[in-house]
Structure formats: structure tokens, C-alpha cells
mmCIF file of C-alpha atoms in Angstrom:
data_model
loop_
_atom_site.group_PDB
_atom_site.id
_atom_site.type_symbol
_atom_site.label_atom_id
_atom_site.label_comp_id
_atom_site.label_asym_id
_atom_site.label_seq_id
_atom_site.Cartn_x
_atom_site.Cartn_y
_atom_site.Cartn_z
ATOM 1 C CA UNK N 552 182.265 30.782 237.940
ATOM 2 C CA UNK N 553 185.854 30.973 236.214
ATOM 3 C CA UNK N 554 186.185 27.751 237.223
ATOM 4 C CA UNK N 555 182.968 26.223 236.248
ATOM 5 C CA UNK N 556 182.997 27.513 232.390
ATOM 6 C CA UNK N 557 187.026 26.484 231.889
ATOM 7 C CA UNK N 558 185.205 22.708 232.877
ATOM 8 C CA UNK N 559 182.363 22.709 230.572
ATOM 9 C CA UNK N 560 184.313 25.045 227.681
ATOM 10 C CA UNK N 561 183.913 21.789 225.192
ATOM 11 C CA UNK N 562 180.309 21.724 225.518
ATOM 12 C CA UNK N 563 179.376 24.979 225.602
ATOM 13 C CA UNK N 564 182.030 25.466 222.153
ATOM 14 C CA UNK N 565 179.699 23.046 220.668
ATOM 15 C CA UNK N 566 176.111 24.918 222.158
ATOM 16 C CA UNK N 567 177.712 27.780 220.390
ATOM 17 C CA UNK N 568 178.229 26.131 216.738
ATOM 18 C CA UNK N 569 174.996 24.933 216.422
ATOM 19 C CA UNK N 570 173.023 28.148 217.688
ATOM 20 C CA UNK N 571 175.381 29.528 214.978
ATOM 21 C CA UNK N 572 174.329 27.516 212.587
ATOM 22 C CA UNK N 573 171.053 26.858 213.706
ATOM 23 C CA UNK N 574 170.593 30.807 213.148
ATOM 24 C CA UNK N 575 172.180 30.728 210.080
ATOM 25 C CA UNK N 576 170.239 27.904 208.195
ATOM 26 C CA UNK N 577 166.865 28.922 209.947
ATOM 27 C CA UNK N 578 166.527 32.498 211.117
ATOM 28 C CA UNK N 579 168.810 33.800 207.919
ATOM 29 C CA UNK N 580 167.282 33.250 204.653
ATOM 30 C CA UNK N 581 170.141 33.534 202.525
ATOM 31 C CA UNK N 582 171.308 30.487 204.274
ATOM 32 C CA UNK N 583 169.819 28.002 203.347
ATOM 33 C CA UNK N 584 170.328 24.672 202.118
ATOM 34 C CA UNK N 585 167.437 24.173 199.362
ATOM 35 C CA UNK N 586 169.884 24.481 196.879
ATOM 36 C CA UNK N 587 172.236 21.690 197.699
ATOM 37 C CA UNK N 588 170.543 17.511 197.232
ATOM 38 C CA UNK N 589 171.371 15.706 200.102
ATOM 39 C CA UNK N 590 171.178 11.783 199.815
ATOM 40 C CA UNK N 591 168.144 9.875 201.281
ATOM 41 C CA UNK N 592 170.043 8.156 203.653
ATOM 42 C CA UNK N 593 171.665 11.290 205.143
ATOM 43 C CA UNK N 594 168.069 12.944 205.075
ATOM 44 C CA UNK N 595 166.567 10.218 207.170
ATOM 45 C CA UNK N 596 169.889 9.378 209.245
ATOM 46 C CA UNK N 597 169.009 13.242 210.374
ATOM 47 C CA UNK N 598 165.332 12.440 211.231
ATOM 48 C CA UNK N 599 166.087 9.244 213.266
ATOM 49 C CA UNK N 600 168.979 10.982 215.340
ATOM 50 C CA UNK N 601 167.001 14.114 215.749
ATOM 51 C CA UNK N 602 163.726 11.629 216.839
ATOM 52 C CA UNK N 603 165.727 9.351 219.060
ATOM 53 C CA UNK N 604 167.239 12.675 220.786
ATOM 54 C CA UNK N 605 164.164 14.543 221.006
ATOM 55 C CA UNK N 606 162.003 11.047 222.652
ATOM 56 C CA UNK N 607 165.272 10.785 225.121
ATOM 57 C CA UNK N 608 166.008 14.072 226.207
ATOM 58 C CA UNK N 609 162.873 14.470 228.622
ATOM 59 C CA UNK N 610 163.585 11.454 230.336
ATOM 60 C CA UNK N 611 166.987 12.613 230.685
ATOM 61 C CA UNK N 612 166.563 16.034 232.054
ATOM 62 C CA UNK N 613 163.698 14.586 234.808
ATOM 63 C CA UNK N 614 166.849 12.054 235.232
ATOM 64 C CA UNK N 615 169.229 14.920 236.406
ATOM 65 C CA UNK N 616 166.728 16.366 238.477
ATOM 66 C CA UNK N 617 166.025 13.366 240.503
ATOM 67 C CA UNK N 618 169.524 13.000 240.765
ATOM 68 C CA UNK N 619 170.395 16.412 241.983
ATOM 69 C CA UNK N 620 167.452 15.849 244.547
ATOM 70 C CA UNK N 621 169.347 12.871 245.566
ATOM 71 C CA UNK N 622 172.738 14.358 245.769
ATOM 72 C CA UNK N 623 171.536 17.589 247.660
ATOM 73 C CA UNK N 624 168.720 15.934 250.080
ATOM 74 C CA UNK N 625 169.148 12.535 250.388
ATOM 75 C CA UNK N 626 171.688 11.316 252.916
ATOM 76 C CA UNK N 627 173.532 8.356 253.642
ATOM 77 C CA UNK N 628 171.230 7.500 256.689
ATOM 78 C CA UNK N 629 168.100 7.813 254.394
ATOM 79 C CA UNK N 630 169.509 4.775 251.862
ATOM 80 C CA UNK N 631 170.504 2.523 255.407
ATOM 81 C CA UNK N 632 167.000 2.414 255.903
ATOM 82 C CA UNK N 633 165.815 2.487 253.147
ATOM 83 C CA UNK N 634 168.173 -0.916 251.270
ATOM 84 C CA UNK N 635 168.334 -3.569 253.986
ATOM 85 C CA UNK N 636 171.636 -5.131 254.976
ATOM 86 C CA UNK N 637 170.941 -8.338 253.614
ATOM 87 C CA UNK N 638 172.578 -8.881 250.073
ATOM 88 C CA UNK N 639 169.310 -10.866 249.075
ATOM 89 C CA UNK N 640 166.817 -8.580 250.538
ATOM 90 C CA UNK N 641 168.841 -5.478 249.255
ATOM 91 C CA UNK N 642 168.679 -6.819 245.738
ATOM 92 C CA UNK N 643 164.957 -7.619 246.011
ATOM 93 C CA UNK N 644 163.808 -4.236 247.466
ATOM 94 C CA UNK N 645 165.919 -2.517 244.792
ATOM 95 C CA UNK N 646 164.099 -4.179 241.872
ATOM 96 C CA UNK N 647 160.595 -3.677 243.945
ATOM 97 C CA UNK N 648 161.841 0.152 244.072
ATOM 98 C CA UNK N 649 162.588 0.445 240.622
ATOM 99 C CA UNK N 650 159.454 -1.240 239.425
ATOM 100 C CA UNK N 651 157.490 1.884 240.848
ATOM 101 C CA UNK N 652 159.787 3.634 239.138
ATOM 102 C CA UNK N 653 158.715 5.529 235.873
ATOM 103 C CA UNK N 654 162.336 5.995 234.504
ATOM 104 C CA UNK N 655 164.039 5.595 230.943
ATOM 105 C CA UNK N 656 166.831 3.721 230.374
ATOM 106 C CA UNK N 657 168.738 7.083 229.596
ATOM 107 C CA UNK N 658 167.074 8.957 233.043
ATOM 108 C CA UNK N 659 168.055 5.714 235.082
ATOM 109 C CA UNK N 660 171.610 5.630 234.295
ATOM 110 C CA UNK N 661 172.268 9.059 236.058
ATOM 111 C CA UNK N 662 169.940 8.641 238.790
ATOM 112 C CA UNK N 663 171.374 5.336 239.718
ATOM 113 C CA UNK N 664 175.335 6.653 239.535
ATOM 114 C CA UNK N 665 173.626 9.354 242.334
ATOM 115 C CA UNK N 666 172.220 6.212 244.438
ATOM 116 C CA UNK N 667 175.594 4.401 244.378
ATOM 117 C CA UNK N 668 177.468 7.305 244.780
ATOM 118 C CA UNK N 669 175.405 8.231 248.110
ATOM 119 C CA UNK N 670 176.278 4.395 249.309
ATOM 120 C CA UNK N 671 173.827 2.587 247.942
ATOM 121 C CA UNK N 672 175.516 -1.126 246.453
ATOM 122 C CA UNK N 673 176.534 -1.411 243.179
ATOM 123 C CA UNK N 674 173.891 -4.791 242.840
ATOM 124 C CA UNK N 675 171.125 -2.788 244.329
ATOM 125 C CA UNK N 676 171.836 0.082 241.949
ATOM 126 C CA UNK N 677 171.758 -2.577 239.019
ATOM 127 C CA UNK N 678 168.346 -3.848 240.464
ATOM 128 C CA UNK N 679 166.864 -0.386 239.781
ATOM 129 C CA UNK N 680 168.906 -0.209 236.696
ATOM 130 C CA UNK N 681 167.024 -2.566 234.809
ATOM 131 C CA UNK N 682 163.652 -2.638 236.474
ATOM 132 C CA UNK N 683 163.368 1.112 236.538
ATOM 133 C CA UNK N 684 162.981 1.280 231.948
ATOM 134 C CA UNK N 685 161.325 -1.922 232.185
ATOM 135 C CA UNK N 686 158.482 -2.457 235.054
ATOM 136 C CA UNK N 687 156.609 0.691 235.559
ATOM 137 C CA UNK N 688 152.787 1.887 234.721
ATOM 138 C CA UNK N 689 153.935 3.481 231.589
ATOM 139 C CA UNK N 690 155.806 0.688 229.572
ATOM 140 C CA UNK N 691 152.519 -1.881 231.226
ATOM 141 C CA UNK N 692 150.087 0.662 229.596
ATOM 142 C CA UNK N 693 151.993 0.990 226.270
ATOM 143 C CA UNK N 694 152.751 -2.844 225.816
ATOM 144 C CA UNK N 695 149.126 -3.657 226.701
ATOM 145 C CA UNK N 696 148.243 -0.920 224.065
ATOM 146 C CA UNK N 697 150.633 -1.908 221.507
ATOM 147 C CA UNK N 698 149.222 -6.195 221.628
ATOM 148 C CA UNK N 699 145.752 -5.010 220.704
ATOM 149 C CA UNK N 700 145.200 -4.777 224.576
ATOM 150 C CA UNK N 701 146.767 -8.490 225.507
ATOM 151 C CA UNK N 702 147.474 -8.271 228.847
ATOM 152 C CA UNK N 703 149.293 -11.604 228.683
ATOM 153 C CA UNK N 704 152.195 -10.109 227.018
ATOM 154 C CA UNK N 705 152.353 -6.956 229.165
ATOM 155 C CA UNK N 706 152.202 -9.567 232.083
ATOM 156 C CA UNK N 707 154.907 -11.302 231.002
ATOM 157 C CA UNK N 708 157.108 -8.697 229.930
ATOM 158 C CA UNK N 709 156.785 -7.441 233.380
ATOM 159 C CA UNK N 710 156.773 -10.867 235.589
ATOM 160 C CA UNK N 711 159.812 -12.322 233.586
ATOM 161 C CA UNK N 712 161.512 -8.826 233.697
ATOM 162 C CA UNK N 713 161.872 -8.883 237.181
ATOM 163 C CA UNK N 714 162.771 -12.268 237.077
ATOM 164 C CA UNK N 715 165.725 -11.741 235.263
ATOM 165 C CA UNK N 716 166.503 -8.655 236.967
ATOM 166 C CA UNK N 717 166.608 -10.482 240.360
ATOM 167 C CA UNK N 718 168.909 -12.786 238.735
ATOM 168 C CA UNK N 719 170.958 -10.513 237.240
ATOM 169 C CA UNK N 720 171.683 -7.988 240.666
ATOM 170 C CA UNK N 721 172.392 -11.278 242.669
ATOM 171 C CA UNK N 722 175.086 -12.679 239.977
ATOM 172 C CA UNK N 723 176.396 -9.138 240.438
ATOM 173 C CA UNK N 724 176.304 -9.190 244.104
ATOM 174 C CA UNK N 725 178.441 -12.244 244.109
ATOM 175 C CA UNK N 726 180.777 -10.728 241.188
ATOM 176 C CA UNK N 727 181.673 -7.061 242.332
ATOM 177 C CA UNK N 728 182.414 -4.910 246.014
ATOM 178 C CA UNK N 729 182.838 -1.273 245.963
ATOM 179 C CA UNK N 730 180.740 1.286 244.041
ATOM 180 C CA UNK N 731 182.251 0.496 240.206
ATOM 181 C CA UNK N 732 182.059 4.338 239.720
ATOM 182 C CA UNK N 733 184.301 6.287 237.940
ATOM 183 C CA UNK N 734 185.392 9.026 240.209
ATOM 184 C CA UNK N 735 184.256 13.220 239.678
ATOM 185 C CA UNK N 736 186.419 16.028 242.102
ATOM 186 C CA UNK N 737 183.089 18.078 240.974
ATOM 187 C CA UNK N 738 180.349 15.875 242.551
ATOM 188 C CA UNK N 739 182.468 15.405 246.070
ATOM 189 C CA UNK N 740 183.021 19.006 246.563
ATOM 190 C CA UNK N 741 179.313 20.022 246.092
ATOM 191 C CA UNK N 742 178.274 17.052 247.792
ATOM 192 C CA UNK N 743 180.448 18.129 251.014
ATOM 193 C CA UNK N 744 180.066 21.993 250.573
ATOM 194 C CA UNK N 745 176.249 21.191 250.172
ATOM 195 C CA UNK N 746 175.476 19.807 253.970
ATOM 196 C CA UNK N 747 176.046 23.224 255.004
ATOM 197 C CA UNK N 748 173.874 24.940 253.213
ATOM 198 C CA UNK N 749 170.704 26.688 254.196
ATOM 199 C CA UNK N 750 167.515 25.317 252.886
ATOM 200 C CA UNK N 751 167.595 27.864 249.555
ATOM 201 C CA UNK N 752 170.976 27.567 249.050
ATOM 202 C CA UNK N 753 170.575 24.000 249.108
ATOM 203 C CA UNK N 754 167.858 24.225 246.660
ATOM 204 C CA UNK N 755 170.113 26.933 244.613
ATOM 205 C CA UNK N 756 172.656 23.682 244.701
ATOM 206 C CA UNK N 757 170.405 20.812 243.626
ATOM 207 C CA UNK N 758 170.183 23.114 240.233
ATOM 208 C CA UNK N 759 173.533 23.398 239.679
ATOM 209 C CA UNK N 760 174.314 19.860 240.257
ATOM 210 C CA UNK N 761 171.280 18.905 237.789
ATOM 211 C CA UNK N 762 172.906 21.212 234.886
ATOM 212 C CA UNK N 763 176.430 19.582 235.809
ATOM 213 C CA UNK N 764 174.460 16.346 235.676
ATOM 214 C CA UNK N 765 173.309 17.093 232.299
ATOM 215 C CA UNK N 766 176.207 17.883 231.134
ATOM 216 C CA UNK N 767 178.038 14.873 231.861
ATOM 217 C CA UNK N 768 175.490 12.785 230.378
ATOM 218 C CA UNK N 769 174.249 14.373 227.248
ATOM 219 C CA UNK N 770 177.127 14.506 225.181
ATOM 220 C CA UNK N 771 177.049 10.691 225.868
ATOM 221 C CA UNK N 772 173.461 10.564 224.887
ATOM 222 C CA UNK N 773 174.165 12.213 221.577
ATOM 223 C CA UNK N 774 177.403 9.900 220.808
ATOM 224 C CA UNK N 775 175.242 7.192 221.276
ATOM 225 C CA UNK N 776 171.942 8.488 219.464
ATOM 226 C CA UNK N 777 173.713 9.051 216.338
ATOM 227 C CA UNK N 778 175.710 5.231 216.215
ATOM 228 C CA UNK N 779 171.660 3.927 216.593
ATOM 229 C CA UNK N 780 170.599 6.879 213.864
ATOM 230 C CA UNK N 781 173.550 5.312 211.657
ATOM 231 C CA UNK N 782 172.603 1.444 212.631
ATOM 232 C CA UNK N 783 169.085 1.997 211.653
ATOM 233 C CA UNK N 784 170.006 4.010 208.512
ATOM 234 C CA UNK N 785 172.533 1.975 207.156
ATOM 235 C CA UNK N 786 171.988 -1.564 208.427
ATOM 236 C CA UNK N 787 168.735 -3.052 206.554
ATOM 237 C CA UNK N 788 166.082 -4.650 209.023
ATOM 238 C CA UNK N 789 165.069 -6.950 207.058
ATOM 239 C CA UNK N 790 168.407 -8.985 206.117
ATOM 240 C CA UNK N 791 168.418 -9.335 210.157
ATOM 241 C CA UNK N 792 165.395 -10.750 210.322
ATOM 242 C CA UNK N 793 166.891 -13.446 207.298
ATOM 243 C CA UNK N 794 169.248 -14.312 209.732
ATOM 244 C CA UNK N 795 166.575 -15.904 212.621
ATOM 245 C CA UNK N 796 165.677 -19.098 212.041
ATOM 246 C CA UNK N 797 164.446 -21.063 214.439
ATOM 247 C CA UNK N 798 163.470 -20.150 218.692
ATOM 248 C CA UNK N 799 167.610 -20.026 219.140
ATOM 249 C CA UNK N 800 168.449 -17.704 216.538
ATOM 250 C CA UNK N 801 165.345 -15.685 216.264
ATOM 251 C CA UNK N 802 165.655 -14.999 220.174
ATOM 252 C CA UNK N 803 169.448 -13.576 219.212
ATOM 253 C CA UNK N 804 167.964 -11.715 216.216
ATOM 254 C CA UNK N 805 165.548 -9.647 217.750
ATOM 255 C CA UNK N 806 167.886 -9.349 221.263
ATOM 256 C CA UNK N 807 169.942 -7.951 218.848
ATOM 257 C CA UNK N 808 167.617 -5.550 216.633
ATOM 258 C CA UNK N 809 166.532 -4.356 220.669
ATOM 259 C CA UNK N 810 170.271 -3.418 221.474
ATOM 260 C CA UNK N 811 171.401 -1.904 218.117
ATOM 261 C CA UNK N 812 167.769 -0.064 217.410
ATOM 262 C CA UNK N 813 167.752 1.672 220.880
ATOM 263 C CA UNK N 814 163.955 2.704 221.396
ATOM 264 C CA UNK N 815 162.436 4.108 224.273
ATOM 265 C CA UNK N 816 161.356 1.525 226.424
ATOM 266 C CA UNK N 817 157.712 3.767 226.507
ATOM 267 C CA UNK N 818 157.433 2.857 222.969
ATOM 268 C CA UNK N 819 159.581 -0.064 221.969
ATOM 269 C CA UNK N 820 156.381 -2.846 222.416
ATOM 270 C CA UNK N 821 154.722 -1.175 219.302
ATOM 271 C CA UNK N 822 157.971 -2.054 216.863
ATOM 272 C CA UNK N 823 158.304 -5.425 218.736
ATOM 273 C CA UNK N 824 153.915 -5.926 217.987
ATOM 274 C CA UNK N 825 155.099 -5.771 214.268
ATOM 275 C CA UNK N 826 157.570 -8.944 214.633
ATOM 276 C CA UNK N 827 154.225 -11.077 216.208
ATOM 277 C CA UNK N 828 153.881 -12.964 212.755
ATOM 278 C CA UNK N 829 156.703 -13.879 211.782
ATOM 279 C CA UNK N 830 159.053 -14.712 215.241
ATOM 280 C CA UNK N 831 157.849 -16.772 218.447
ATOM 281 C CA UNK N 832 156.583 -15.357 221.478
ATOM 282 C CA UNK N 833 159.692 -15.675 223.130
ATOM 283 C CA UNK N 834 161.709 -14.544 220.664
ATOM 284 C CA UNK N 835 159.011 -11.001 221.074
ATOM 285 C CA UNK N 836 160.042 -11.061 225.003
ATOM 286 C CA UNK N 837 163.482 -10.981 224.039
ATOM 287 C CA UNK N 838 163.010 -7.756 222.605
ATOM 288 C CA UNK N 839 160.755 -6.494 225.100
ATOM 289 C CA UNK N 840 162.638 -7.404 228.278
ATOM 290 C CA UNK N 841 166.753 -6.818 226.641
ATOM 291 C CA UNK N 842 166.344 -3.257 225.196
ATOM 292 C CA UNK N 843 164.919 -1.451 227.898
ATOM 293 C CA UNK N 844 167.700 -3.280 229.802
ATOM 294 C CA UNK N 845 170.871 -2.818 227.468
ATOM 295 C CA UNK N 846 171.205 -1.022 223.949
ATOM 296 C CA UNK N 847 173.480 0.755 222.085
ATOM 297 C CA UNK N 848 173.095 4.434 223.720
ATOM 298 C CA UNK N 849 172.832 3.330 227.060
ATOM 299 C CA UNK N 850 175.858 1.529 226.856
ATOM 300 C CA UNK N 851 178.044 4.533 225.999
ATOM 301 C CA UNK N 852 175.659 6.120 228.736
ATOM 302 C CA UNK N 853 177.080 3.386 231.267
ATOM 303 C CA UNK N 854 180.880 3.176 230.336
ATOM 304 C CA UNK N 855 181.011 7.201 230.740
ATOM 305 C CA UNK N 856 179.641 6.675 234.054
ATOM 306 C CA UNK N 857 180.936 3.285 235.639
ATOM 307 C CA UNK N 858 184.364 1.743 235.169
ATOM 308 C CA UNK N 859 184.406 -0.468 231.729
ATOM 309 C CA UNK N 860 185.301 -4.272 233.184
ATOM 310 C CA UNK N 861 182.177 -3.632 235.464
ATOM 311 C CA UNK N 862 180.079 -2.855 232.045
ATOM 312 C CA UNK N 863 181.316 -5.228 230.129
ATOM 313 C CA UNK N 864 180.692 -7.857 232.512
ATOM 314 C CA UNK N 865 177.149 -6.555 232.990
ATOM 315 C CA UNK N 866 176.970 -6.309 229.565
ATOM 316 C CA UNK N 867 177.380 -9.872 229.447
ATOM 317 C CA UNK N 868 175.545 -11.246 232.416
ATOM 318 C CA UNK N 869 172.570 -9.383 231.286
ATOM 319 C CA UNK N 870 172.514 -11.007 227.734
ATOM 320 C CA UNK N 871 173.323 -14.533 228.662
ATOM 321 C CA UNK N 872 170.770 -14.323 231.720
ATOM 322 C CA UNK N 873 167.886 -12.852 229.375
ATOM 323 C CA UNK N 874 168.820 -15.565 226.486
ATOM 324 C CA UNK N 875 168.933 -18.150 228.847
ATOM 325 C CA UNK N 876 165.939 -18.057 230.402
ATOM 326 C CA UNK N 877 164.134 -17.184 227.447
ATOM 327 C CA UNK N 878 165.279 -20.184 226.089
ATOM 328 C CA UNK N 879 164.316 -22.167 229.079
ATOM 329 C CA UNK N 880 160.902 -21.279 229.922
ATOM 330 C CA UNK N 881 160.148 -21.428 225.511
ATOM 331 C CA UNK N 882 158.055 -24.285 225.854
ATOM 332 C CA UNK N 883 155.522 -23.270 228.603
ATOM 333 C CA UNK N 884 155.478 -19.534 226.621
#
């Protein structure tokens, strides 16, 4: 117990400021701030990183769970036949997988380090990285929604999405061996101590390795939150826009607007409906399919979790590979 609270003392230090001043701004009356003008831009800085936070943080804790359920019941037999041995079929079955997979692209990132960390291969694990936010009844539903129910769009989002995600998993197939995962003492001595375990002690464990989970990945989430909060606050949409001219640069415009904005991937099509006018349809996709694939919060997500040459080279694959073929398949779009 000692042991546990000496591990998390930064984060629950920082639990116990803002309680503390949660309490003393909202519970206390003669705390308050009504008497002190705040700028505009800090107001709504505030509102974005408090709405970007509160829209993650589900996805995030069902995340953990899953993961915990993973860590505690799932074994290393279970994921040999469940991934084939082939490198080709692996990758194919782990997109498939993560397709029926309602996940965020905050929930994935610590379900998948669970998956690779139980064996599964660092391609297959990207396979359900980026089909997991992406391809799933949810983001179909809300894209078909948001394009004044055009299923064309949702179609493609989802049809090129896996496309690019095959693509993707096998360049990193032929690019990486080993897991890419940063090592944690914590999660190999529950995962051992854990196979001995009756059933409700196992159950007892799968809780404690969800808060642990949570832990680790939060503080992440909130790092990167606020840098989106500050990009959308401070950075003005519309001089991006200015900048895309053209199906080239109006593709990198609104890749770009997807990575630094961050949305949910539940709720990113109705922001990328509002560009319909004024950028082509593949420039739209570009948005659609690279967020819920790579942004700004999942990235600090990521290098927390994996070893940074492995993101930055995913990093990279994914944008070329999603530009590319974008780019390529323009004229029949």
C-alpha cells in the first residue's frame, strides 16, 4: 500500500490541489473569482480544455478497463489463436478486429499497449490502433449523420480507412521486431502475481491494474488536451484554411487542422461537414481518416507508452501513407 502511494505521490499531489481549489472557488463563497476579468482567450482556452477532457475521459476509463480485463484474463494462448502466424493474415485480422471495435483514439492507445504487452505484434497492435477510432458503428452513424445522411462519405471514410490501415501495419511489419514498448516493473509483477489468483482476487486485480492504468495515461491525456485547448485558442482557423490552395495543399491543410484540433473521432465528421464548400472531397477524407488516426493528444498518449523512434516513424508512415493515397485515388473521388 506504502509502496503503491510513494509511486503515484505526483498525481495524487495534484488530485489534492485541485479538490483544494476546486472547494475553495466553488463550495466557499468568499472565494471566488467574480471580482478578477480574465481575458477571452483564457476564458475559452478553459472551456475547450475542460470540453476536450470531459468528451475523452469516458473513452479513456472504458480504455483501462478493457485493458485490465486483458492483463488479468487474457493469456498468451488466447492471442495465438486468436492473431494468425502469418505476418499478412495477422495484420489483416487485426484491422478486421479493430473495425468491430468501438474505441477512441485515447481508449485504444492503452488497450493496445495491453495487447502487445500480452504478445500480440507490434504491426497487429498498430492494425487495431488505427482502425479501432476510425471503423466502428459509432463514427459510421455520426459521419452518415453529420453529411445530411450521405452514406457515400461514411462509406468511404470507412473503406479507404482500412485501406490505409492495412497499408500502414504491413509497412510496419516490414520496419520493426519486438514489442516497441517502453518497459513498467508495475505491470510484470501484477501480471505474474495475478495467474495465481483465485477468481475474486483476480477480479480484485483487474481493478487495481485499471486505476494504475489510468494513472499512467491521464496525466498524458491532460498534457496533451491543453497543447490542442492552446492550438485552437490561439492559432486562428481561418488563416489555415488561407493557406490550402489547391487538392495538394488543401489535403495538408485540413490533415493538419485534424492533428492539431484533436476531436473525438465520434464527433470529428460534423467540424469536417463544415469544410464541404470550400475544400475537395478528398481533401474532407483527409480529415476524416488522419485524426482519428494521429493528433496532437494521442501523440503524447503514444510516446508515454511506446519507445519514441517507433512513434516517430509511425508518425510518419501514417501521414505520408494517408496523403499519398489521398492524392492518388483524387480523381476517381
Amino acid at each position: 500500500m506504502i509502496r503503491r502511494i510513494e509511486q503515484n505521490i505526483a498525481e495524487i499531489t495534484g488530485f489534492f490541489i485541485l479538490t483544494c481549489v476546486f472547494y475553495l472557488v466553488a463550495v466557499n463563497e468568499r472565494w471566488t473569482f467574480n471580482s478578477i476579468i480574465l481575458p477571452e482567450s483564457l476564458l475559452a482556452f478553459n472551456m475547450i480544455f475542460l470540453s476536450i477532457l470531459i468528451e475523452a475521459l469516458p473513452f479513456v476509463l472504458i480504455g483501462v478497463f478493457i485493458a485490465g480485463i486483458i492483463q488479468v484474463f487474457v493469456t498468451e494462448d488466447h492471442i495465438k489463436k486468436l492473431i494468425p502466424e502469418n505476418k499478412f493474415l495477422a495484420v489483416g485480422m487485426s484491422c478486421i478486429l479493430g473495425a468491430l471495435f468501438p474505441a477512441c483514439e485515447c481508449g485504444i492507445v492503452p488497450i493496445v499497449r495491453k495487447l502487445v504487452y500480452k504478445g500480440v505484434p507490434i504491426f497487429a497492435g498498430v492494425g487495431f490502433l488505427l482502425t479501432g477510432p476510425l471503423i466502428n458503428p459509432i463514427v459510421i452513424a455520426s459521419t452518415y449523420m453529420a453529411f445530411g445522411q450521405d452514406l457515400r462519405i461514411a462509406l468511404l471514410r470507412m473503406g479507404l480507412g482500412l485501406l490505409i490501415a492495412v497499408v500502414i501495419a504491413t509497412v510496419i511489419s516490414l520496419l520493426f521486431k519486438g514489442n516497441q514498448l517502453k518497459q513498467s516493473d508495475s505491470l510484470r509483477e501484477l501480471d505474474q502475481s495475478s495467474k495465481r489468483f483465485p477468481f475474486l482476487l483476480r477480479v480484485k486485480a483487474m481493478f487495481i491494474h485499471s486505476v494504475d492504468e489510468f494513472f499512467d495515461v491521464a496525466k498524458y491525456l491532460i498534457l496533451g488536451a491543453m497543447l490542442a485547448a492552446l492550438v485552437q485558442t490561439y492559432v486562428s482557423t481561418s488563416t489555415v484554411i488561407g493557406l490550402g490552395e489547391g487538392i495538394v495543399l488543401s489535403t495538408a491543410v485540413m490533415m493538419a487542422l485534424a492533428y492539431l484540433l484533436s476531436l473525438c473521432s465520434e464527433a470529428d465528421a460534423f467540424i469536417g461537414a463544415s469544410f464541404r464548400h470550400v475544400f475537395p472531397e478528398a481533401s474532407i477524407l483527409g480529415f476524416l481518416i488522419y485524426g482519428p488516426m494521429l493528433d496532437l493528444k494521442n501523440t503524447i498518449m503514444m510516446l508515454a507508452v511506446f519507445k519514441f523512434r517507433f512513434v516517430l516513424v509511425l508518425m510518419v508512415v501514417i501521414t505520408f501513407s494517408v496523403f499519398g493515397i489521398l492524392l492518388f485515388l483524387h480523381p476517381w473521388l
